[in-house]
Amino acid sequence: MSMSSRSESRKRWIPLPARPRCVGLTAPLLAAVGVSLVAPFLPQKAGAADHGNALPNIVIIYADDLGYGDLSCYHSKCAYKTPRLDQMAAEGIRFTDAHSPSTICSPSRYGLFSGQQIYRSTGGGGGAFEGPGGPSYLKPGTLTLGDMLREKGYRTGVFGKWHVGLTWLDKEGKRLGGGFENSLLIDYAKSTPLIDGPNARGFDESFITPNCPGTDPLYVYIENGMVPVPASQRHHRDDLPNPGGKWRWDNDEGWMAPGYEFVKADLLFYDKTRQFITGHRKHHPGQPFFAVFSTQIAHAPVLPAPEFNGTTDAGPRGDFVRELDTLVGRVLDLVKELGIDEETLILFNADNGAETVHVDWMRRDHDHDPSGGWRGMKRDAWEGGHRVPFIARWPGRIPRGQVSGQMTNTTDIFATLASVVGYQLPDHVATDSFDLLPAMLGTQEDSKPIRPHLLTQSFRGEFQIRQGSWKYLDHPGSGGNNYDQAPLKRYALPESAPGAPGQLFDLAKDPGETTNLYFTEAAKRTELQALLEQLKSSGRSAPRNRMPIGIEHIPKLGKP
């Protein structure tokens, strides 16, 4: 990653009476010369709005393997309702062109916490960790969301699935690699407190699982860098229920801590999140908090908590998503009960699209498409692999009822929160993060894109790039799943440009990515290829000299 010096000319805030605009240069040219695309934004005239300067509480609810079509506010043909997430969207803003950085979980989670594509950490792609896999993708010296918000006075916590890699040592002090059997080689005294766990990456409190809570042993809980109960017991999948005779799929056998909870995992993660928030409000009422509630829903295995079984007509996975929806509602209710609703920004997002067999089973069994009509699914570079729900709610500041077509990436959460709290990001951090706050506040219309381009990476680390409605995939095929065999063969499309080493689509005319324009639109393809190489080699896709808006410049909304 390159460390860039600041430009001598810095974008200044200039008072404008109307909406933000970029002065003098077009957005693509500004991006090309490395000038901030964050538009100037100043408060209204004195007396026009009540401006409070207290920093908001912030909660991120991060879902797992949740497709664009898995929420009823996104998908009119959804086989069930998600009333609390629909409420959250109606009371804030819903983004319809939002993307995960990667099409699998570990690289996307790195993107959430760092504001960067996994390429910035590994020089390529990144797999999903299992067993005592590591070290962390969040390398020493990486500024994380937790670090940034702690610098602004926040108390920070993360609860649930972590899955960005951890360093585990054996009795000789040597770092272990992944692999289920290696779990028995961990020397917990030497390994803890974890040198690259959440508490060493910007979080004051944490209660996490190292990997996917129900899929990838090792199955242990880690609390504030320590492992209260080591993995010493062999887990057998037959000890768990198998809803519908098949939905336990992908529950790997391996080593677990006695008492480890599979079926009620997300209830536990919510309870830890609730304890953090309520305890913070009791003991630190004058300090803002930042909490990440990292669920495992709807990752395999699909094991809804007992109270949610049969709550939808869409089978176990429908019930699982209903559990997620209910837990989101409990977070919304909690901040209201504590009297902090107006001062709490809540974000909902997902790490990638829906799992392959889940898409297949839900389409065939319940006429429900988790991908919401988009081509592809988890691991794929097509839209269904990375186009995901993204909702923001902040009753005191974000106007309700908004739907935005701004192109966004999970990495943008970093610069957006920095803008909220008034943190000026150095050029060498969060290098793939754009400030979405103007869109959330309703001051920047879709006709003025915040992002001139967007990067994503598929299962094998291959790149895709968007520019407006144009999308270039720097590889043939899905970038992830094998469509030559069941069960995905039924969803394979004929190749429209045989022999092409890449793919080019115009999503405005071809949202289903059916017609590859690699040869017929050679000029656009060459342009995007050159832009992709420039964004990779430069060490950044975000603008330089990003200037935050700051809480003092965000108008308070009047009571409805």
Coordinates of C-alpha atoms in Angstrom, one line a residue:
M1 CA 0.0 0.0 0.0
S2 CA 1.4 3.3 -1.0
M3 CA 1.7 6.2 1.5
S4 CA 0.6 9.3 -0.4
S5 CA 1.6 12.9 0.4
R6 CA -1.1 15.5 0.7
S7 CA -1.8 17.7 -2.2
E8 CA -0.8 21.3 -1.8
S9 CA -4.3 22.4 -2.9
R10 CA -7.0 21.2 -0.5
K11 CA -10.7 21.2 -1.2
R12 CA -12.3 23.9 1.0
W13 CA -15.8 24.2 2.4
I14 CA -17.5 27.1 0.7
P15 CA -20.9 28.3 1.7
L16 CA -23.5 27.4 -0.9
P17 CA -27.2 28.1 -0.5
A18 CA -28.3 25.0 -2.5
R19 CA -27.3 21.4 -2.7
P20 CA -23.6 20.4 -2.7
R21 CA -21.9 20.5 -6.0
C22 CA -18.4 20.1 -7.4
V23 CA -17.1 23.4 -8.7
G24 CA -15.3 23.8 -12.0
L25 CA -14.4 20.2 -12.8
T26 CA -16.4 17.1 -13.6
A27 CA -16.5 14.2 -11.2
P28 CA -14.4 11.9 -13.4
L29 CA -11.7 14.6 -13.9
L30 CA -11.6 15.3 -10.2
A31 CA -11.1 11.6 -9.5
A32 CA -8.4 11.4 -12.1
V33 CA -6.4 14.2 -10.5
G34 CA -6.9 12.8 -7.0
V35 CA -9.1 15.6 -5.6
S36 CA -11.8 14.8 -3.1
L37 CA -15.2 14.0 -4.5
V38 CA -16.9 14.8 -1.2
A39 CA -19.0 17.8 -2.1
P40 CA -19.0 20.9 0.0
F41 CA -21.7 20.9 2.7
L42 CA -22.5 23.6 5.1
P43 CA -25.5 24.1 7.4
Q44 CA -28.5 26.2 6.5
K45 CA -28.7 29.8 7.5
A46 CA -28.5 30.6 11.2
G47 CA -31.8 29.8 12.9
A48 CA -33.0 27.6 10.1
A49 CA -32.2 24.4 12.0
D50 CA -31.2 23.2 15.4
H51 CA -27.6 21.9 15.3
G52 CA -26.6 19.8 18.2
N53 CA -22.9 18.9 18.5
A54 CA -23.1 15.7 20.5
L55 CA -21.8 12.7 18.6
P56 CA -24.3 10.0 17.8
N57 CA -24.3 6.4 19.1
I58 CA -23.6 4.0 16.2
V59 CA -24.8 0.5 15.7
I60 CA -23.9 -1.7 12.7
I61 CA -26.0 -4.9 12.2
Y62 CA -24.1 -7.1 9.8
A63 CA -25.9 -10.0 8.2
D64 CA -24.3 -13.1 6.7
D65 CA -25.0 -14.6 3.2
L66 CA -28.1 -12.5 2.9
G67 CA -29.2 -11.8 -0.7
Y68 CA -30.7 -8.7 -2.2
G69 CA -34.1 -10.4 -2.5
D70 CA -34.2 -11.7 1.1
L71 CA -36.0 -8.6 2.5
S72 CA -39.5 -7.8 1.6
C73 CA -38.6 -4.1 1.3
Y74 CA -36.2 -5.0 -1.5
H75 CA -38.2 -7.8 -3.2
S76 CA -41.9 -7.5 -3.9
K77 CA -42.1 -11.3 -4.5
C78 CA -40.4 -12.2 -1.2
A79 CA -42.0 -15.4 0.1
Y80 CA -42.3 -13.9 3.6
K81 CA -42.3 -10.4 5.3
T82 CA -39.5 -8.7 7.2
P83 CA -41.6 -6.1 9.0
R84 CA -38.9 -4.6 11.3
L85 CA -36.4 -4.2 8.5
D86 CA -39.1 -2.8 6.3
Q87 CA -39.8 -0.3 9.2
M88 CA -36.1 0.6 9.4
A89 CA -36.0 1.3 5.7
A90 CA -39.2 3.4 5.8
E91 CA -37.8 5.4 8.7
G92 CA -34.5 6.1 7.0
I93 CA -32.8 5.4 3.7
R94 CA -32.6 2.2 1.6
F95 CA -29.8 1.8 -1.0
T96 CA -30.6 -0.2 -4.1
D97 CA -27.2 -0.3 -5.7
A98 CA -25.2 -1.4 -2.6
H99 CA -22.4 -4.0 -2.9
S100 CA -20.2 -6.1 -0.6
P101 CA -16.4 -5.8 -1.3
S102 CA -16.1 -9.5 -1.9
T103 CA -18.4 -12.4 -2.6
I104 CA -17.3 -14.3 0.5
C105 CA -17.3 -13.4 4.1
S106 CA -13.7 -12.9 5.4
P107 CA -12.6 -10.5 2.7
S108 CA -15.8 -8.5 3.0
R109 CA -15.4 -8.3 6.8
Y110 CA -11.9 -6.9 6.2
G111 CA -13.5 -4.3 4.0
L112 CA -16.0 -3.3 6.7
F113 CA -13.4 -2.8 9.4
S114 CA -10.7 -1.3 7.2
G115 CA -12.5 0.6 4.4
Q116 CA -10.4 -1.3 1.8
Q117 CA -10.5 -4.1 -0.7
I118 CA -8.8 -7.3 0.4
Y119 CA -6.3 -6.7 -2.3
R120 CA -4.8 -3.9 -0.2
S121 CA -3.9 -6.5 2.5
T122 CA -3.0 -9.5 0.5
G123 CA -2.0 -8.3 -2.9
G124 CA -4.7 -10.6 -4.3
G125 CA -7.8 -12.2 -2.9
G126 CA -8.4 -13.9 0.4
G127 CA -10.1 -17.0 1.5
A128 CA -12.5 -17.7 4.4
F129 CA -10.7 -18.8 7.5
E130 CA -11.4 -22.1 9.2
G131 CA -9.9 -23.8 12.3
P132 CA -7.1 -21.8 13.9
G133 CA -6.6 -19.9 10.6
G134 CA -4.8 -16.6 10.5
P135 CA -3.1 -14.2 11.0
S136 CA -5.6 -11.4 10.7
Y137 CA -6.2 -9.7 7.4
L138 CA -6.2 -6.5 9.6
K139 CA -2.4 -6.2 9.7
P140 CA -0.7 -4.2 12.5
G141 CA -0.9 -0.5 11.7
T142 CA -4.2 -0.8 9.8
L143 CA -6.6 1.9 11.1
T144 CA -9.9 0.1 11.8
L145 CA -13.4 1.5 12.3
G146 CA -12.9 0.8 16.0
D147 CA -9.6 2.7 16.2
M148 CA -11.0 5.7 14.4
L149 CA -14.1 6.0 16.6
R150 CA -12.1 5.4 19.8
E151 CA -10.0 8.4 18.8
K152 CA -13.2 10.4 18.7
G153 CA -14.1 9.4 22.2
Y154 CA -16.3 6.4 21.5
R155 CA -16.5 3.2 23.6
T156 CA -16.5 0.3 21.1
G157 CA -17.7 -3.3 21.1
V158 CA -18.2 -6.1 18.6
F159 CA -20.3 -9.2 19.2
G160 CA -20.8 -12.3 17.0
K161 CA -19.0 -13.5 14.0
W162 CA -15.4 -12.0 13.6
H163 CA -13.8 -14.1 10.8
V164 CA -11.0 -12.0 9.6
G165 CA -8.3 -14.3 10.9
L166 CA -6.5 -14.8 14.2
T167 CA -3.1 -15.8 15.4
W168 CA -3.0 -19.1 17.3
L169 CA 0.2 -20.7 18.7
D170 CA 1.1 -24.2 19.6
K171 CA 3.1 -25.3 22.7
E172 CA 6.3 -24.4 20.9
G173 CA 5.1 -20.9 20.3
K174 CA 4.8 -21.5 16.5
R175 CA 1.8 -20.1 14.6
L176 CA -0.7 -22.6 13.5
G177 CA -2.4 -22.7 10.2
G178 CA -6.0 -23.5 9.4
G179 CA -7.4 -27.0 9.4
F180 CA -9.9 -28.5 11.8
E181 CA -7.5 -31.0 13.4
N182 CA -5.0 -28.2 14.3
S183 CA -7.6 -27.0 16.8
L184 CA -6.3 -29.5 19.3
L185 CA -2.7 -28.1 18.9
I186 CA -3.6 -24.7 20.3
D187 CA -1.8 -23.6 23.4
Y188 CA -4.3 -21.2 24.9
A189 CA -1.9 -19.8 27.5
K190 CA 0.6 -18.8 24.7
S191 CA -2.1 -17.7 22.3
T192 CA -4.1 -15.4 24.6
P193 CA -4.8 -12.6 24.9
L194 CA -5.0 -12.7 21.1
I195 CA -2.5 -10.4 19.5
D196 CA -4.8 -9.6 16.6
G197 CA -8.2 -10.1 18.0
P198 CA -10.8 -7.3 18.2
N199 CA -9.4 -5.9 21.4
A200 CA -6.1 -5.4 19.6
R201 CA -8.0 -3.9 16.6
G202 CA -9.9 -1.0 18.1
F203 CA -12.6 -2.6 20.3
D204 CA -12.9 -2.1 24.0
E205 CA -15.2 -5.0 24.5
S206 CA -15.8 -8.2 22.4
F207 CA -17.6 -11.5 22.4
I208 CA -16.9 -13.3 19.2
T209 CA -16.5 -16.6 17.4
P210 CA -13.2 -16.9 15.3
N211 CA -15.0 -18.2 12.2
C212 CA -18.5 -19.0 10.9
P213 CA -20.3 -19.9 14.2
G214 CA -22.0 -23.0 12.8
T215 CA -19.8 -24.0 9.9
D216 CA -16.1 -23.7 10.5
P217 CA -14.5 -25.3 13.6
L218 CA -12.9 -24.2 15.8
Y219 CA -16.1 -23.7 17.8
V220 CA -15.2 -21.5 20.8
Y221 CA -16.1 -18.2 22.2
I222 CA -13.5 -15.5 22.6
E223 CA -14.3 -12.8 25.2
N224 CA -12.0 -9.7 25.3
G225 CA -9.1 -11.7 23.7
M226 CA -9.4 -14.7 26.0
V227 CA -11.0 -18.1 25.5
P228 CA -13.0 -19.0 28.7
V229 CA -13.6 -22.6 27.6
P230 CA -11.1 -24.3 25.1
A231 CA -12.2 -26.6 22.4
S232 CA -11.8 -30.1 23.8
Q233 CA -14.9 -31.9 22.7
R234 CA -15.7 -33.4 19.3
H235 CA -18.7 -32.0 17.6
H236 CA -21.0 -34.4 15.7
R237 CA -23.6 -32.8 13.4
D238 CA -26.1 -35.5 14.2
D239 CA -26.4 -33.9 17.7
L240 CA -28.2 -31.0 16.0
P241 CA -31.6 -30.7 14.5
N242 CA -31.9 -31.0 10.7
P243 CA -34.8 -28.7 9.7
G244 CA -36.7 -30.0 6.7
G245 CA -34.3 -32.9 6.5
K246 CA -31.6 -30.9 4.7
W247 CA -31.1 -27.4 6.2
R248 CA -28.3 -28.5 8.5
W249 CA -26.1 -28.7 5.4
D250 CA -22.6 -27.4 5.8
N251 CA -22.3 -27.9 9.5
D252 CA -18.8 -29.3 9.7
E253 CA -17.7 -31.6 12.4
G254 CA -14.7 -30.6 14.4
W255 CA -13.6 -29.5 17.8
M256 CA -15.8 -27.4 20.1
A257 CA -15.9 -26.0 23.6
P258 CA -18.3 -27.8 25.9
G259 CA -21.5 -25.9 26.0
Y260 CA -21.0 -24.2 22.7
E261 CA -24.4 -23.0 21.3
F262 CA -25.3 -23.7 17.6
V263 CA -29.1 -23.2 17.5
K264 CA -29.4 -20.1 19.7
A265 CA -26.2 -18.4 18.6
D266 CA -27.7 -15.2 17.3
L267 CA -29.9 -14.8 20.5
L268 CA -26.6 -15.0 22.4
F269 CA -24.9 -12.4 20.2
Y270 CA -27.9 -10.1 20.5
D271 CA -27.8 -10.5 24.3
K272 CA -24.1 -9.6 24.4
T273 CA -24.8 -6.6 22.3
R274 CA -27.7 -5.5 24.5
Q275 CA -25.6 -5.9 27.6
F276 CA -22.9 -3.7 26.2
I277 CA -25.3 -1.0 25.2
T278 CA -27.3 -1.0 28.5
G279 CA -24.1 -1.3 30.6
H280 CA -22.6 1.6 28.7
R281 CA -25.6 3.8 29.2
K282 CA -25.6 3.0 32.9
H283 CA -21.9 3.6 33.5
H284 CA -20.9 6.0 30.7
P285 CA -24.0 8.0 29.9
G286 CA -22.1 11.0 28.6
Q287 CA -20.0 9.0 26.1
P288 CA -21.1 7.8 22.7
F289 CA -20.9 4.1 21.9
F290 CA -20.2 2.1 18.8
A291 CA -21.5 -1.5 18.6
V292 CA -21.2 -4.1 15.9
F293 CA -23.8 -6.8 16.1
S294 CA -22.4 -9.4 13.7
T295 CA -25.0 -12.1 13.1
Q296 CA -24.6 -15.5 11.3
I297 CA -28.0 -15.3 9.6
A298 CA -28.5 -16.5 6.9
H299 CA -25.3 -18.5 6.7
A300 CA -25.5 -22.3 6.6
P301 CA -26.4 -24.3 8.6
V302 CA -29.9 -23.0 8.8
L303 CA -30.8 -23.5 12.5
P304 CA -33.5 -21.1 13.6
A305 CA -33.9 -20.7 17.4
P306 CA -36.9 -22.7 18.5
E307 CA -39.2 -19.7 19.0
F308 CA -38.9 -18.9 15.3
N309 CA -39.7 -22.3 13.9
G310 CA -42.8 -22.2 11.7
T311 CA -43.1 -18.4 11.9
T312 CA -43.2 -18.1 8.1
D313 CA -44.5 -20.2 5.2
A314 CA -41.1 -20.2 3.6
G315 CA -39.5 -23.1 5.5
P316 CA -36.5 -23.1 7.8
R317 CA -34.6 -20.4 5.9
G318 CA -37.6 -18.1 5.9
D319 CA -37.9 -18.6 9.7
F320 CA -34.1 -17.9 10.0
V321 CA -34.5 -14.6 8.2
R322 CA -37.5 -13.8 10.4
E323 CA -35.3 -14.4 13.4
L324 CA -32.8 -11.8 12.0
D325 CA -35.7 -9.4 11.3
T326 CA -36.9 -9.8 14.9
L327 CA -33.4 -9.2 16.3
V328 CA -33.1 -6.0 14.3
G329 CA -36.5 -5.0 15.8
R330 CA -35.1 -5.6 19.3
V331 CA -32.2 -3.3 18.6
L332 CA -34.7 -0.6 17.4
D333 CA -36.8 -1.1 20.4
L334 CA -33.8 -1.0 22.8
V335 CA -32.6 2.4 21.7
K336 CA -36.1 3.7 22.1
E337 CA -36.5 2.3 25.5
L338 CA -33.2 3.9 26.5
G339 CA -34.3 7.2 25.2
I340 CA -31.5 7.5 22.7
D341 CA -33.4 6.8 19.4
E342 CA -32.9 10.2 17.9
E343 CA -29.2 10.2 18.7
T344 CA -28.4 6.7 17.4
L345 CA -27.3 5.9 13.8
I346 CA -28.1 2.3 12.9
L347 CA -26.7 0.7 9.7
F348 CA -27.8 -2.7 8.3
N349 CA -25.7 -4.4 5.7
A350 CA -24.6 -7.9 4.5
D351 CA -21.3 -9.5 3.7
N352 CA -22.3 -11.1 0.3
G353 CA -25.1 -12.8 -1.5
A354 CA -27.0 -15.9 -0.6
E355 CA -25.5 -19.4 -0.5
T356 CA -25.7 -21.6 -3.6
V357 CA -27.9 -24.4 -2.3
H358 CA -30.0 -21.9 -0.4
V359 CA -30.8 -20.1 -3.6
D360 CA -31.6 -23.3 -5.4
W361 CA -33.8 -24.7 -2.6
M362 CA -35.7 -21.5 -2.0
R363 CA -36.4 -21.0 -5.6
R364 CA -37.7 -24.6 -6.1
D365 CA -39.4 -25.1 -2.7
H366 CA -40.9 -21.7 -2.0
D367 CA -40.8 -19.7 -5.3
H368 CA -38.5 -17.3 -3.5
D369 CA -35.3 -15.8 -5.1
P370 CA -32.8 -14.7 -2.5
S371 CA -30.9 -13.0 -5.3
G372 CA -33.9 -10.8 -6.1
G373 CA -33.8 -11.4 -9.8
W374 CA -30.1 -10.7 -10.2
R375 CA -27.8 -13.2 -11.9
G376 CA -25.5 -15.2 -9.6
M377 CA -25.2 -15.9 -5.9
K378 CA -22.5 -16.1 -3.2
R379 CA -18.9 -16.5 -4.6
D380 CA -20.0 -15.2 -8.1
A381 CA -18.9 -12.0 -9.6
W382 CA -22.3 -11.4 -11.2
E383 CA -24.6 -9.1 -9.3
G384 CA -26.3 -11.7 -7.2
G385 CA -22.9 -12.4 -5.5
H386 CA -22.4 -9.0 -4.1
R387 CA -25.4 -6.7 -4.5
V388 CA -26.8 -6.7 -1.0
P389 CA -29.2 -4.8 1.3
F390 CA -27.9 -1.6 2.9
I391 CA -30.2 0.5 5.1
A392 CA -29.4 3.5 7.4
R393 CA -31.6 5.0 10.1
W394 CA -31.0 8.0 12.2
P395 CA -34.3 9.7 13.1
G396 CA -32.7 12.9 14.4
R397 CA -30.7 13.5 11.2
I398 CA -31.6 11.2 8.2
P399 CA -34.9 12.1 6.5
R400 CA -37.3 9.2 6.4
G401 CA -38.7 7.4 3.4
Q402 CA -35.6 7.7 1.1
V403 CA -34.6 5.3 -1.6
S404 CA -31.2 5.9 -3.1
G405 CA -29.7 4.6 -6.3
Q406 CA -26.2 5.8 -5.4
M407 CA -23.6 3.1 -6.1
T408 CA -22.1 2.1 -2.7
N409 CA -19.7 -0.5 -1.2
T410 CA -19.5 -1.7 2.4
T411 CA -16.1 -0.1 2.5
D412 CA -17.9 3.3 2.3
I413 CA -19.2 2.8 5.8
F414 CA -15.7 3.8 7.1
A415 CA -15.5 7.3 5.4
T416 CA -19.2 7.9 6.1
L417 CA -18.8 7.4 9.8
A418 CA -15.6 9.5 9.7
S419 CA -17.6 12.2 8.1
V420 CA -20.3 12.0 10.8
V421 CA -17.9 12.3 13.6
G422 CA -15.6 14.9 12.0
Y423 CA -12.5 12.7 11.5
Q424 CA -10.3 13.7 8.6
L425 CA -9.0 10.5 7.1
P426 CA -5.3 10.4 6.1
D427 CA -4.8 9.5 2.5
H428 CA -3.2 6.2 3.4
V429 CA -6.1 4.7 5.3
A430 CA -9.5 3.4 4.2
T431 CA -8.3 3.8 0.7
D432 CA -11.4 2.4 -1.0
S433 CA -13.9 4.3 1.1
F434 CA -16.2 7.1 -0.1
D435 CA -18.4 9.4 2.0
L436 CA -22.1 8.5 1.6
L437 CA -23.3 11.0 4.2
P438 CA -24.6 13.6 1.6
A439 CA -26.8 10.8 0.1
M440 CA -28.1 9.8 3.5
L441 CA -28.9 13.4 4.4
G442 CA -30.8 13.9 1.2
T443 CA -28.5 16.6 -0.1
Q444 CA -27.0 14.8 -3.0
E445 CA -29.2 13.4 -5.7
D446 CA -28.7 10.2 -7.6
S447 CA -28.0 12.3 -10.7
K448 CA -24.7 13.4 -9.1
P449 CA -22.9 10.1 -8.3
I450 CA -20.7 10.1 -5.2
R451 CA -18.7 7.2 -6.6
P452 CA -17.3 7.5 -10.1
H453 CA -16.4 3.8 -10.0
L454 CA -16.6 0.8 -7.7
L455 CA -14.4 -2.3 -7.2
T456 CA -15.5 -5.7 -6.1
Q457 CA -13.6 -9.0 -5.9
S458 CA -15.0 -12.5 -6.4
F459 CA -14.3 -15.8 -4.7
R460 CA -10.9 -16.3 -6.3
G461 CA -9.9 -12.6 -5.8
E462 CA -10.6 -11.6 -9.4
F463 CA -11.7 -8.0 -9.9
Q464 CA -14.8 -6.4 -11.2
I465 CA -15.2 -2.7 -11.8
R466 CA -18.3 -0.6 -12.3
Q467 CA -18.5 2.9 -13.9
G468 CA -22.0 4.1 -14.1
S469 CA -24.1 1.4 -15.6
W470 CA -21.0 -0.3 -17.2
K471 CA -19.6 -3.3 -15.5
Y472 CA -16.3 -5.1 -16.5
L473 CA -15.3 -8.5 -15.1
D474 CA -11.6 -9.1 -15.5
H475 CA -12.1 -12.9 -16.0
P476 CA -14.4 -15.3 -17.8
G477 CA -17.2 -17.1 -16.1
S478 CA -18.7 -16.7 -12.7
G479 CA -15.5 -16.0 -10.8
G480 CA -16.8 -18.4 -8.2
N481 CA -19.2 -21.3 -8.6
N482 CA -19.2 -24.1 -11.1
Y483 CA -22.3 -23.9 -13.4
D484 CA -21.3 -27.0 -15.4
Q485 CA -22.9 -29.4 -12.8
A486 CA -25.9 -29.7 -10.5
P487 CA -27.5 -28.0 -8.8
L488 CA -26.4 -24.8 -10.6
K489 CA -26.4 -26.2 -14.2
R490 CA -30.1 -25.3 -14.4
Y491 CA -29.2 -21.6 -14.0
A492 CA -26.3 -21.5 -16.5
L493 CA -26.7 -19.1 -19.4
P494 CA -25.3 -19.6 -22.9
E495 CA -22.0 -17.9 -23.5
S496 CA -22.6 -14.8 -25.7
A497 CA -19.0 -14.0 -26.5
P498 CA -17.1 -17.3 -26.9
G499 CA -13.4 -17.0 -26.2
A500 CA -13.6 -13.7 -24.4
P501 CA -11.1 -13.5 -21.5
G502 CA -13.4 -11.1 -19.7
Q503 CA -16.9 -9.8 -19.6
L504 CA -18.5 -6.4 -20.2
F505 CA -22.2 -5.6 -19.5
D506 CA -24.3 -2.5 -19.6
L507 CA -26.6 -3.0 -16.6
A508 CA -28.9 -0.2 -17.7
K509 CA -29.9 -2.2 -20.8
D510 CA -29.0 -5.7 -19.5
P511 CA -29.4 -6.0 -15.7
G512 CA -29.4 -9.8 -16.0
E513 CA -25.8 -9.8 -17.4
T514 CA -26.9 -11.9 -20.4
T515 CA -25.0 -10.3 -23.3
N516 CA -21.2 -10.0 -23.1
L517 CA -20.1 -6.9 -25.0
Y518 CA -16.4 -7.7 -24.6
F519 CA -15.7 -7.6 -28.3
T520 CA -18.5 -5.3 -29.6
E521 CA -17.7 -2.5 -27.1
A522 CA -14.0 -2.7 -27.3
A523 CA -13.4 1.0 -26.5
K524 CA -15.4 0.9 -23.3
R525 CA -13.7 -2.4 -22.3
T526 CA -10.3 -1.0 -22.9
E527 CA -11.2 2.1 -20.9
L528 CA -12.3 0.1 -17.9
Q529 CA -9.3 -2.2 -18.1
A530 CA -7.0 0.7 -17.9
L531 CA -9.0 2.3 -15.0
L532 CA -8.9 -1.0 -13.1
E533 CA -5.1 -1.3 -13.4
Q534 CA -4.7 2.3 -12.3
L535 CA -6.9 1.8 -9.2
K536 CA -5.0 -1.4 -8.3
S537 CA -1.5 0.0 -8.8
S538 CA -2.2 3.4 -7.2
G539 CA -3.1 1.8 -3.9
R540 CA -6.5 3.5 -3.7
S541 CA -9.8 4.0 -5.4
A542 CA -11.0 6.7 -3.0
P543 CA -10.2 10.4 -3.5
R544 CA -7.4 12.1 -1.7
N545 CA -7.9 14.9 0.8
R546 CA -11.3 13.7 2.0
M547 CA -12.9 16.3 4.2
P548 CA -15.5 15.3 6.8
I549 CA -18.8 17.1 7.1
G550 CA -18.9 16.8 10.9
I551 CA -21.8 16.7 13.3
E552 CA -21.9 20.4 13.7
H553 CA -22.9 20.7 10.0
I554 CA -25.6 18.1 10.1
P555 CA -29.1 19.7 10.6
K556 CA -31.4 18.2 13.2
L557 CA -34.7 17.2 11.8
G558 CA -37.9 18.6 13.2
K559 CA -40.4 16.3 14.8
P560 CA -42.9 14.8 12.3

